Amino acid sequence: KQWYQRRVRGIPGTMIRLLVSFFLTLQLGRPREVDLSGNDWLVESDIRNLHTKDIADILKILNPRHREEVRHTKRILVNGTVPGYVISDLHREGIISDPLVKDLDVGFRPLARLTWTYSKVVVLPEARKEKKGVIVFQGIDTAADVVINKVHLFKSHNNQFRRLVIKTEELVQKESLQISVVIQPGVTAARTRAQMYPHLVPPVEYPAVQHGEKYRNFLRKSPASFSWDWGPAFIPSGIWRPVILVHDQDLYVEDVAVRTRVLAREKGLWGV
């Protein structure tokens, strides 16, 4: 880091960020970005290994014209949208009815206990100069593993609010990337962490009227998704923020932070 001393009187933080970003652009060049968001993701849940009763509960949830197909294949397939959530995709494609009607957040609870896999094949730009890059997941909700070209690159991502940056140096030598994001049920992930923790962390029970799930405080996931007094408890899974491929960059700047310190207040001298 380099420190620049200059007389600064009330320069907005936004202006400073613009100056820093402009400097980095001159030094590093403009990154080549490919937005991987969109409605061309495939979302899948394999229910073959579930107990017979659990499969029956899931089939009851599905609309009739999709029920027989899932009964036969033991898989739920839907075209997924990123950013988005599984439950929204299922409703949009007519696989389930409107989840906001009555108490269907309780009726659809078996869907929250399934593992869902987002997958997509990305054809890499032919014009790329160097075979370097990163894939930036701005937000995955929540407990997830990332697999690219059958290589497990990241295990146990467990923070809905944290950006995930994955290097793809060797993988981008291929002509395409096969991306899979396997999202474990939030209910299961939270319960597992609670059982491993040696101490009791309250609250353990929540008001019955909320029809929610336990252990929300063991997972960095929106607490309201487990239940609240004003909203439904879907405990949803999804890639809820954009996904970006950045290539031809030796250095990727995730974020810019600006700090100031007073050097000589009487002279109006600050360090930025």
PDB file of C-alpha atoms in Angstrom:
ATOM      1  CA  LYS A   1       0.000   0.000   0.000  1.00  0.00           C
ATOM      2  CA  GLN A   2       1.171   3.502  -0.717  1.00  0.00           C
ATOM      3  CA  TRP A   3       0.159   6.512   1.300  1.00  0.00           C
ATOM      4  CA  TYR A   4      -0.574   9.782  -0.435  1.00  0.00           C
ATOM      5  CA  GLN A   5      -0.453  12.962   1.607  1.00  0.00           C
ATOM      6  CA  ARG A   6      -2.543  15.758   0.287  1.00  0.00           C
ATOM      7  CA  ARG A   7      -4.714  18.539   1.567  1.00  0.00           C
ATOM      8  CA  VAL A   8      -8.206  17.058   1.601  1.00  0.00           C
ATOM      9  CA  ARG A   9     -11.190  19.046   2.790  1.00  0.00           C
ATOM     10  CA  GLY A  10     -14.375  17.003   2.611  1.00  0.00           C
ATOM     11  CA  ILE A  11     -13.642  14.980  -0.523  1.00  0.00           C
ATOM     12  CA  PRO A  12     -16.479  12.398  -0.715  1.00  0.00           C
ATOM     13  CA  GLY A  13     -15.566   8.733  -0.366  1.00  0.00           C
ATOM     14  CA  THR A  14     -17.182   8.063  -3.763  1.00  0.00           C
ATOM     15  CA  MET A  15     -14.765  10.469  -5.444  1.00  0.00           C
ATOM     16  CA  ILE A  16     -11.791   8.778  -3.801  1.00  0.00           C
ATOM     17  CA  ARG A  17     -13.012   5.370  -4.937  1.00  0.00           C
ATOM     18  CA  LEU A  18     -13.367   6.639  -8.503  1.00  0.00           C
ATOM     19  CA  LEU A  19      -9.815   7.948  -8.458  1.00  0.00           C
ATOM     20  CA  VAL A  20      -8.444   4.676  -7.087  1.00  0.00           C
ATOM     21  CA  SER A  21     -10.443   2.635  -9.603  1.00  0.00           C
ATOM     22  CA  PHE A  22      -9.182   4.816 -12.460  1.00  0.00           C
ATOM     23  CA  PHE A  23      -5.580   4.342 -11.285  1.00  0.00           C
ATOM     24  CA  LEU A  24      -6.017   0.558 -11.057  1.00  0.00           C
ATOM     25  CA  THR A  25      -7.560   0.463 -14.522  1.00  0.00           C
ATOM     26  CA  LEU A  26      -4.544   2.246 -15.983  1.00  0.00           C
ATOM     27  CA  GLN A  27      -2.152  -0.115 -14.219  1.00  0.00           C
ATOM     28  CA  LEU A  28      -3.951  -3.413 -14.770  1.00  0.00           C
ATOM     29  CA  GLY A  29      -6.039  -2.830 -17.841  1.00  0.00           C
ATOM     30  CA  ARG A  30      -9.781  -3.261 -17.986  1.00  0.00           C
ATOM     31  CA  PRO A  31     -10.764  -6.810 -16.946  1.00  0.00           C
ATOM     32  CA  ARG A  32     -12.581  -8.955 -19.477  1.00  0.00           C
ATOM     33  CA  GLU A  33     -15.777 -10.088 -17.838  1.00  0.00           C
ATOM     34  CA  VAL A  34     -18.389 -12.618 -18.900  1.00  0.00           C
ATOM     35  CA  ASP A  35     -21.665 -12.461 -17.022  1.00  0.00           C
ATOM     36  CA  LEU A  36     -22.739 -16.037 -16.307  1.00  0.00           C
ATOM     37  CA  SER A  37     -26.081 -14.992 -14.864  1.00  0.00           C
ATOM     38  CA  GLY A  38     -29.287 -15.722 -16.743  1.00  0.00           C
ATOM     39  CA  ASN A  39     -32.046 -18.282 -17.175  1.00  0.00           C
ATOM     40  CA  ASP A  40     -29.907 -20.968 -18.838  1.00  0.00           C
ATOM     41  CA  TRP A  41     -28.885 -22.828 -15.687  1.00  0.00           C
ATOM     42  CA  LEU A  42     -30.140 -26.340 -14.984  1.00  0.00           C
ATOM     43  CA  VAL A  43     -31.370 -27.009 -11.451  1.00  0.00           C
ATOM     44  CA  GLU A  44     -31.736 -30.603 -10.296  1.00  0.00           C
ATOM     45  CA  SER A  45     -32.474 -32.633  -7.193  1.00  0.00           C
ATOM     46  CA  ASP A  46     -31.931 -36.401  -7.113  1.00  0.00           C
ATOM     47  CA  ILE A  47     -34.434 -38.068  -4.754  1.00  0.00           C
ATOM     48  CA  ARG A  48     -33.554 -41.710  -5.482  1.00  0.00           C
ATOM     49  CA  ASN A  49     -31.876 -42.233  -2.109  1.00  0.00           C
ATOM     50  CA  LEU A  50     -34.713 -40.833  -0.018  1.00  0.00           C
ATOM     51  CA  HIS A  51     -37.022 -42.977   2.076  1.00  0.00           C
ATOM     52  CA  THR A  52     -40.262 -44.045   0.439  1.00  0.00           C
ATOM     53  CA  LYS A  53     -42.316 -41.816   2.737  1.00  0.00           C
ATOM     54  CA  ASP A  54     -40.159 -38.780   1.952  1.00  0.00           C
ATOM     55  CA  ILE A  55     -40.563 -39.375  -1.785  1.00  0.00           C
ATOM     56  CA  ALA A  56     -44.324 -39.684  -1.315  1.00  0.00           C
ATOM     57  CA  ASP A  57     -44.410 -36.362   0.560  1.00  0.00           C
ATOM     58  CA  ILE A  58     -42.543 -34.660  -2.275  1.00  0.00           C
ATOM     59  CA  LEU A  59     -44.817 -36.105  -4.952  1.00  0.00           C
ATOM     60  CA  LYS A  60     -47.863 -34.715  -3.135  1.00  0.00           C
ATOM     61  CA  ILE A  61     -46.422 -31.228  -3.460  1.00  0.00           C
ATOM     62  CA  LEU A  62     -45.929 -31.345  -7.228  1.00  0.00           C
ATOM     63  CA  ASN A  63     -48.591 -30.386  -9.707  1.00  0.00           C
ATOM     64  CA  PRO A  64     -50.224 -33.429 -11.385  1.00  0.00           C
ATOM     65  CA  ARG A  65     -48.675 -33.056 -14.842  1.00  0.00           C
ATOM     66  CA  HIS A  66     -45.148 -33.146 -13.359  1.00  0.00           C
ATOM     67  CA  ARG A  67     -45.833 -35.700 -10.649  1.00  0.00           C
ATOM     68  CA  GLU A  68     -45.696 -38.805 -12.839  1.00  0.00           C
ATOM     69  CA  GLU A  69     -42.464 -37.760 -14.508  1.00  0.00           C
ATOM     70  CA  VAL A  70     -40.735 -37.297 -11.152  1.00  0.00           C
ATOM     71  CA  ARG A  71     -42.226 -40.545  -9.863  1.00  0.00           C
ATOM     72  CA  HIS A  72     -40.626 -42.341 -12.802  1.00  0.00           C
ATOM     73  CA  THR A  73     -37.231 -40.569 -12.957  1.00  0.00           C
ATOM     74  CA  LYS A  74     -36.815 -39.854  -9.231  1.00  0.00           C
ATOM     75  CA  ARG A  75     -35.358 -36.500 -10.208  1.00  0.00           C
ATOM     76  CA  ILE A  76     -36.721 -32.975 -10.162  1.00  0.00           C
ATOM     77  CA  LEU A  77     -35.418 -30.931 -13.103  1.00  0.00           C
ATOM     78  CA  VAL A  78     -36.139 -27.272 -13.771  1.00  0.00           C
ATOM     79  CA  ASN A  79     -34.642 -24.429 -15.792  1.00  0.00           C
ATOM     80  CA  GLY A  80     -33.004 -22.173 -13.243  1.00  0.00           C
ATOM     81  CA  THR A  81     -32.444 -18.439 -13.175  1.00  0.00           C
ATOM     82  CA  VAL A  82     -29.382 -16.785 -11.622  1.00  0.00           C
ATOM     83  CA  PRO A  83     -29.743 -14.662  -9.572  1.00  0.00           C
ATOM     84  CA  GLY A  84     -32.655 -16.527  -8.074  1.00  0.00           C
ATOM     85  CA  TYR A  85     -33.982 -19.302  -5.877  1.00  0.00           C
ATOM     86  CA  VAL A  86     -35.110 -22.857  -6.515  1.00  0.00           C
ATOM     87  CA  ILE A  87     -38.603 -22.339  -5.159  1.00  0.00           C
ATOM     88  CA  SER A  88     -39.157 -19.417  -7.558  1.00  0.00           C
ATOM     89  CA  ASP A  89     -37.985 -21.538 -10.507  1.00  0.00           C
ATOM     90  CA  LEU A  90     -40.319 -24.391  -9.536  1.00  0.00           C
ATOM     91  CA  HIS A  91     -43.270 -22.018  -9.345  1.00  0.00           C
ATOM     92  CA  ARG A  92     -42.413 -20.258 -12.615  1.00  0.00           C
ATOM     93  CA  GLU A  93     -42.226 -23.575 -14.485  1.00  0.00           C
ATOM     94  CA  GLY A  94     -45.554 -24.715 -13.029  1.00  0.00           C
ATOM     95  CA  ILE A  95     -44.045 -27.613 -11.059  1.00  0.00           C
ATOM     96  CA  ILE A  96     -45.531 -26.297  -7.815  1.00  0.00           C
ATOM     97  CA  SER A  97     -48.383 -23.920  -7.092  1.00  0.00           C
ATOM     98  CA  ASP A  98     -47.988 -20.407  -5.695  1.00  0.00           C
ATOM     99  CA  PRO A  99     -45.951 -20.832  -2.492  1.00  0.00           C
ATOM    100  CA  LEU A 100     -47.341 -17.609  -1.000  1.00  0.00           C
ATOM    101  CA  VAL A 101     -50.900 -18.920  -0.807  1.00  0.00           C
ATOM    102  CA  LYS A 102     -52.148 -19.805   2.701  1.00  0.00           C
ATOM    103  CA  ASP A 103     -49.582 -21.829   4.681  1.00  0.00           C
ATOM    104  CA  LEU A 104     -47.783 -23.500   1.790  1.00  0.00           C
ATOM    105  CA  ASP A 105     -44.436 -22.596   3.309  1.00  0.00           C
ATOM    106  CA  VAL A 106     -45.249 -25.451   5.699  1.00  0.00           C
ATOM    107  CA  GLY A 107     -46.673 -27.658   2.964  1.00  0.00           C
ATOM    108  CA  PHE A 108     -43.583 -27.157   0.800  1.00  0.00           C
ATOM    109  CA  ARG A 109     -41.157 -27.870   3.647  1.00  0.00           C
ATOM    110  CA  PRO A 110     -39.950 -31.176   2.095  1.00  0.00           C
ATOM    111  CA  LEU A 111     -38.435 -29.124  -0.761  1.00  0.00           C
ATOM    112  CA  ALA A 112     -36.267 -27.280   1.783  1.00  0.00           C
ATOM    113  CA  ARG A 113     -34.770 -30.605   2.869  1.00  0.00           C
ATOM    114  CA  LEU A 114     -33.466 -31.507  -0.582  1.00  0.00           C
ATOM    115  CA  THR A 115     -29.986 -31.045  -2.028  1.00  0.00           C
ATOM    116  CA  TRP A 116     -30.107 -28.911  -5.187  1.00  0.00           C
ATOM    117  CA  THR A 117     -27.464 -28.719  -7.913  1.00  0.00           C
ATOM    118  CA  TYR A 118     -27.085 -25.727 -10.233  1.00  0.00           C
ATOM    119  CA  SER A 119     -25.153 -26.567 -13.407  1.00  0.00           C
ATOM    120  CA  LYS A 120     -24.106 -24.762 -16.561  1.00  0.00           C
ATOM    121  CA  VAL A 121     -21.630 -25.252 -19.422  1.00  0.00           C
ATOM    122  CA  VAL A 122     -19.748 -22.086 -20.324  1.00  0.00           C
ATOM    123  CA  VAL A 123     -18.010 -21.833 -23.705  1.00  0.00           C
ATOM    124  CA  LEU A 124     -14.929 -19.691 -23.172  1.00  0.00           C
ATOM    125  CA  PRO A 125     -14.260 -16.671 -25.413  1.00  0.00           C
ATOM    126  CA  GLU A 126     -11.949 -17.534 -28.312  1.00  0.00           C
ATOM    127  CA  ALA A 127     -10.375 -14.085 -28.187  1.00  0.00           C
ATOM    128  CA  ARG A 128      -8.915 -14.474 -24.706  1.00  0.00           C
ATOM    129  CA  LYS A 129      -5.185 -13.753 -24.707  1.00  0.00           C
ATOM    130  CA  GLU A 130      -4.133 -15.561 -21.569  1.00  0.00           C
ATOM    131  CA  LYS A 131      -5.449 -18.690 -19.961  1.00  0.00           C
ATOM    132  CA  LYS A 132      -5.987 -17.150 -16.574  1.00  0.00           C
ATOM    133  CA  GLY A 133      -9.072 -16.103 -14.736  1.00  0.00           C
ATOM    134  CA  VAL A 134     -11.402 -16.303 -11.776  1.00  0.00           C
ATOM    135  CA  ILE A 135     -15.064 -17.063 -11.320  1.00  0.00           C
ATOM    136  CA  VAL A 136     -16.791 -14.734  -8.889  1.00  0.00           C
ATOM    137  CA  PHE A 137     -19.906 -15.919  -7.101  1.00  0.00           C
ATOM    138  CA  GLN A 138     -21.372 -12.780  -5.593  1.00  0.00           C
ATOM    139  CA  GLY A 139     -23.682 -14.777  -3.330  1.00  0.00           C
ATOM    140  CA  ILE A 140     -24.666 -18.432  -2.792  1.00  0.00           C
ATOM    141  CA  ASP A 141     -27.425 -19.323  -0.335  1.00  0.00           C
ATOM    142  CA  THR A 142     -25.931 -21.076   1.534  1.00  0.00           C
ATOM    143  CA  ALA A 143     -24.088 -24.347   2.331  1.00  0.00           C
ATOM    144  CA  ALA A 144     -22.505 -25.254  -1.004  1.00  0.00           C
ATOM    145  CA  ASP A 145     -19.679 -27.026  -2.823  1.00  0.00           C
ATOM    146  CA  VAL A 146     -18.390 -25.793  -6.191  1.00  0.00           C
ATOM    147  CA  VAL A 147     -17.228 -28.268  -8.846  1.00  0.00           C
ATOM    148  CA  ILE A 148     -15.734 -27.142 -12.171  1.00  0.00           C
ATOM    149  CA  ASN A 149     -14.869 -29.674 -14.879  1.00  0.00           C
ATOM    150  CA  LYS A 150     -15.317 -32.427 -12.285  1.00  0.00           C
ATOM    151  CA  VAL A 151     -12.695 -30.859 -10.021  1.00  0.00           C
ATOM    152  CA  HIS A 152     -13.810 -30.020  -6.481  1.00  0.00           C
ATOM    153  CA  LEU A 153     -12.551 -26.455  -6.163  1.00  0.00           C
ATOM    154  CA  PHE A 154     -14.350 -25.282  -3.057  1.00  0.00           C
ATOM    155  CA  LYS A 155     -15.974 -27.228  -0.243  1.00  0.00           C
ATOM    156  CA  SER A 156     -18.315 -26.130   2.487  1.00  0.00           C
ATOM    157  CA  HIS A 157     -19.073 -22.557   1.532  1.00  0.00           C
ATOM    158  CA  ASN A 158     -21.420 -21.603   4.378  1.00  0.00           C
ATOM    159  CA  ASN A 159     -22.003 -17.869   4.243  1.00  0.00           C
ATOM    160  CA  GLN A 160     -24.859 -16.405   2.213  1.00  0.00           C
ATOM    161  CA  PHE A 161     -23.417 -12.895   2.435  1.00  0.00           C
ATOM    162  CA  ARG A 162     -19.831 -13.634   1.459  1.00  0.00           C
ATOM    163  CA  ARG A 163     -18.458 -13.367  -2.040  1.00  0.00           C
ATOM    164  CA  LEU A 164     -16.662 -16.468  -3.324  1.00  0.00           C
ATOM    165  CA  VAL A 165     -13.737 -16.057  -5.755  1.00  0.00           C
ATOM    166  CA  ILE A 166     -12.371 -19.216  -7.391  1.00  0.00           C
ATOM    167  CA  LYS A 167      -9.200 -19.314  -9.489  1.00  0.00           C
ATOM    168  CA  THR A 168      -9.508 -21.225 -12.755  1.00  0.00           C
ATOM    169  CA  GLU A 169      -5.941 -21.054 -14.068  1.00  0.00           C
ATOM    170  CA  GLU A 170      -5.588 -24.645 -15.263  1.00  0.00           C
ATOM    171  CA  LEU A 171      -9.238 -25.119 -16.086  1.00  0.00           C
ATOM    172  CA  VAL A 172      -9.520 -22.274 -18.580  1.00  0.00           C
ATOM    173  CA  GLN A 173      -7.088 -24.117 -20.840  1.00  0.00           C
ATOM    174  CA  LYS A 174     -10.169 -26.053 -21.886  1.00  0.00           C
ATOM    175  CA  GLU A 175     -12.589 -24.751 -24.471  1.00  0.00           C
ATOM    176  CA  SER A 176     -15.434 -24.796 -21.964  1.00  0.00           C
ATOM    177  CA  LEU A 177     -16.182 -24.921 -18.255  1.00  0.00           C
ATOM    178  CA  GLN A 178     -18.726 -27.256 -16.723  1.00  0.00           C
ATOM    179  CA  ILE A 179     -19.827 -25.519 -13.533  1.00  0.00           C
ATOM    180  CA  SER A 180     -21.778 -27.255 -10.782  1.00  0.00           C
ATOM    181  CA  VAL A 181     -22.857 -25.702  -7.499  1.00  0.00           C
ATOM    182  CA  VAL A 182     -24.201 -28.284  -5.054  1.00  0.00           C
ATOM    183  CA  ILE A 183     -26.291 -26.635  -2.335  1.00  0.00           C
ATOM    184  CA  GLN A 184     -27.059 -28.609   0.796  1.00  0.00           C
ATOM    185  CA  PRO A 185     -30.333 -28.017   2.684  1.00  0.00           C
ATOM    186  CA  GLY A 186     -30.030 -25.100   5.056  1.00  0.00           C
ATOM    187  CA  VAL A 187     -32.033 -27.032   7.649  1.00  0.00           C
ATOM    188  CA  THR A 188     -29.556 -29.917   7.595  1.00  0.00           C
ATOM    189  CA  ALA A 189     -26.455 -27.705   7.576  1.00  0.00           C
ATOM    190  CA  ALA A 190     -27.654 -25.709  10.581  1.00  0.00           C
ATOM    191  CA  ARG A 191     -28.644 -28.807  12.555  1.00  0.00           C
ATOM    192  CA  THR A 192     -25.293 -30.502  11.857  1.00  0.00           C
ATOM    193  CA  ARG A 193     -23.359 -27.501  13.147  1.00  0.00           C
ATOM    194  CA  ALA A 194     -25.564 -27.300  16.237  1.00  0.00           C
ATOM    195  CA  GLN A 195     -24.975 -30.959  17.049  1.00  0.00           C
ATOM    196  CA  MET A 196     -21.215 -30.541  16.722  1.00  0.00           C
ATOM    197  CA  TYR A 197     -21.105 -27.506  18.993  1.00  0.00           C
ATOM    198  CA  PRO A 198     -20.413 -28.439  22.645  1.00  0.00           C
ATOM    199  CA  HIS A 199     -22.562 -25.700  24.208  1.00  0.00           C
ATOM    200  CA  LEU A 200     -26.247 -24.861  24.189  1.00  0.00           C
ATOM    201  CA  VAL A 201     -26.942 -21.716  22.177  1.00  0.00           C
ATOM    202  CA  PRO A 202     -30.377 -20.183  22.757  1.00  0.00           C
ATOM    203  CA  PRO A 203     -32.950 -19.887  21.448  1.00  0.00           C
ATOM    204  CA  VAL A 204     -33.480 -23.591  20.816  1.00  0.00           C
ATOM    205  CA  GLU A 205     -37.229 -23.412  20.273  1.00  0.00           C
ATOM    206  CA  TYR A 206     -39.196 -20.778  18.412  1.00  0.00           C
ATOM    207  CA  PRO A 207     -42.871 -19.824  18.756  1.00  0.00           C
ATOM    208  CA  ALA A 208     -45.022 -22.613  17.315  1.00  0.00           C
ATOM    209  CA  VAL A 209     -47.144 -20.098  15.419  1.00  0.00           C
ATOM    210  CA  GLN A 210     -44.144 -19.340  13.165  1.00  0.00           C
ATOM    211  CA  HIS A 211     -43.984 -22.963  11.893  1.00  0.00           C
ATOM    212  CA  GLY A 212     -40.236 -22.542  11.494  1.00  0.00           C
ATOM    213  CA  GLU A 213     -37.065 -24.585  11.842  1.00  0.00           C
ATOM    214  CA  LYS A 214     -34.429 -24.657  14.571  1.00  0.00           C
ATOM    215  CA  TYR A 215     -30.784 -23.592  14.733  1.00  0.00           C
ATOM    216  CA  ARG A 216     -30.942 -20.517  12.509  1.00  0.00           C
ATOM    217  CA  ASN A 217     -28.118 -18.995  14.579  1.00  0.00           C
ATOM    218  CA  PHE A 218     -25.655 -21.678  13.417  1.00  0.00           C
ATOM    219  CA  LEU A 219     -25.671 -20.698   9.746  1.00  0.00           C
ATOM    220  CA  ARG A 220     -24.757 -17.426   8.078  1.00  0.00           C
ATOM    221  CA  LYS A 221     -28.070 -17.277   6.282  1.00  0.00           C
ATOM    222  CA  SER A 222     -30.906 -14.792   6.505  1.00  0.00           C
ATOM    223  CA  PRO A 223     -32.551 -15.653   9.859  1.00  0.00           C
ATOM    224  CA  ALA A 224     -35.984 -14.745   8.519  1.00  0.00           C
ATOM    225  CA  SER A 225     -35.804 -17.628   6.033  1.00  0.00           C
ATOM    226  CA  PHE A 226     -36.074 -20.074   8.953  1.00  0.00           C
ATOM    227  CA  SER A 227     -39.278 -18.315  10.105  1.00  0.00           C
ATOM    228  CA  TRP A 228     -40.312 -14.988  11.543  1.00  0.00           C
ATOM    229  CA  ASP A 229     -43.461 -13.486  12.925  1.00  0.00           C
ATOM    230  CA  TRP A 230     -44.152 -11.543   9.726  1.00  0.00           C
ATOM    231  CA  GLY A 231     -43.166 -13.949   6.958  1.00  0.00           C
ATOM    232  CA  PRO A 232     -43.070 -17.529   5.676  1.00  0.00           C
ATOM    233  CA  ALA A 233     -40.345 -20.078   6.419  1.00  0.00           C
ATOM    234  CA  PHE A 234     -39.138 -21.391   3.066  1.00  0.00           C
ATOM    235  CA  ILE A 235     -35.471 -21.925   4.073  1.00  0.00           C
ATOM    236  CA  PRO A 236     -34.685 -21.465   0.362  1.00  0.00           C
ATOM    237  CA  SER A 237     -31.641 -22.541  -1.654  1.00  0.00           C
ATOM    238  CA  GLY A 238     -30.221 -20.699  -4.619  1.00  0.00           C
ATOM    239  CA  ILE A 239     -27.544 -18.578  -6.253  1.00  0.00           C
ATOM    240  CA  TRP A 240     -29.057 -15.310  -5.191  1.00  0.00           C
ATOM    241  CA  ARG A 241     -26.515 -12.890  -6.662  1.00  0.00           C
ATOM    242  CA  PRO A 242     -24.709 -12.699 -10.053  1.00  0.00           C
ATOM    243  CA  VAL A 243     -21.907 -14.998 -11.242  1.00  0.00           C
ATOM    244  CA  ILE A 244     -19.055 -13.481 -13.281  1.00  0.00           C
ATOM    245  CA  LEU A 245     -16.085 -14.974 -15.153  1.00  0.00           C
ATOM    246  CA  VAL A 246     -13.070 -12.633 -15.246  1.00  0.00           C
ATOM    247  CA  HIS A 247     -10.277 -13.696 -17.612  1.00  0.00           C
ATOM    248  CA  ASP A 248      -6.951 -12.378 -18.954  1.00  0.00           C
ATOM    249  CA  GLN A 249      -6.069 -10.830 -15.620  1.00  0.00           C
ATOM    250  CA  ASP A 250      -2.866 -11.407 -13.621  1.00  0.00           C
ATOM    251  CA  LEU A 251      -4.433  -9.589 -10.685  1.00  0.00           C
ATOM    252  CA  TYR A 252      -8.079  -9.376  -9.750  1.00  0.00           C
ATOM    253  CA  VAL A 253      -9.177  -6.591  -7.398  1.00  0.00           C
ATOM    254  CA  GLU A 254     -12.096  -7.804  -5.317  1.00  0.00           C
ATOM    255  CA  ASP A 255     -12.832  -4.520  -3.630  1.00  0.00           C
ATOM    256  CA  VAL A 256     -11.351  -1.152  -2.766  1.00  0.00           C
ATOM    257  CA  ALA A 257     -11.253   0.171   0.799  1.00  0.00           C
ATOM    258  CA  VAL A 258     -10.394   3.784   1.618  1.00  0.00           C
ATOM    259  CA  ARG A 259      -8.932   4.795   4.993  1.00  0.00           C
ATOM    260  CA  THR A 260      -8.153   8.320   6.169  1.00  0.00           C
ATOM    261  CA  ARG A 261      -6.097   9.602   9.084  1.00  0.00           C
ATOM    262  CA  VAL A 262      -5.505  13.060  10.431  1.00  0.00           C
ATOM    263  CA  LEU A 263      -1.889  14.209  10.012  1.00  0.00           C
ATOM    264  CA  ALA A 264      -2.221  17.851  11.006  1.00  0.00           C
ATOM    265  CA  ARG A 265      -5.735  18.961  11.830  1.00  0.00           C
ATOM    266  CA  GLU A 266      -4.854  22.643  12.242  1.00  0.00           C
ATOM    267  CA  LYS A 267      -3.386  22.661   8.738  1.00  0.00           C
ATOM    268  CA  GLY A 268      -6.122  20.529   7.226  1.00  0.00           C
ATOM    269  CA  LEU A 269      -3.619  17.823   6.325  1.00  0.00           C
ATOM    270  CA  TRP A 270      -4.982  14.303   5.962  1.00  0.00           C
ATOM    271  CA  GLY A 271      -3.538  10.992   4.823  1.00  0.00           C
ATOM    272  CA  VAL A 272      -5.577   8.910   2.352  1.00  0.00           C
TER     273      VAL A 272
END
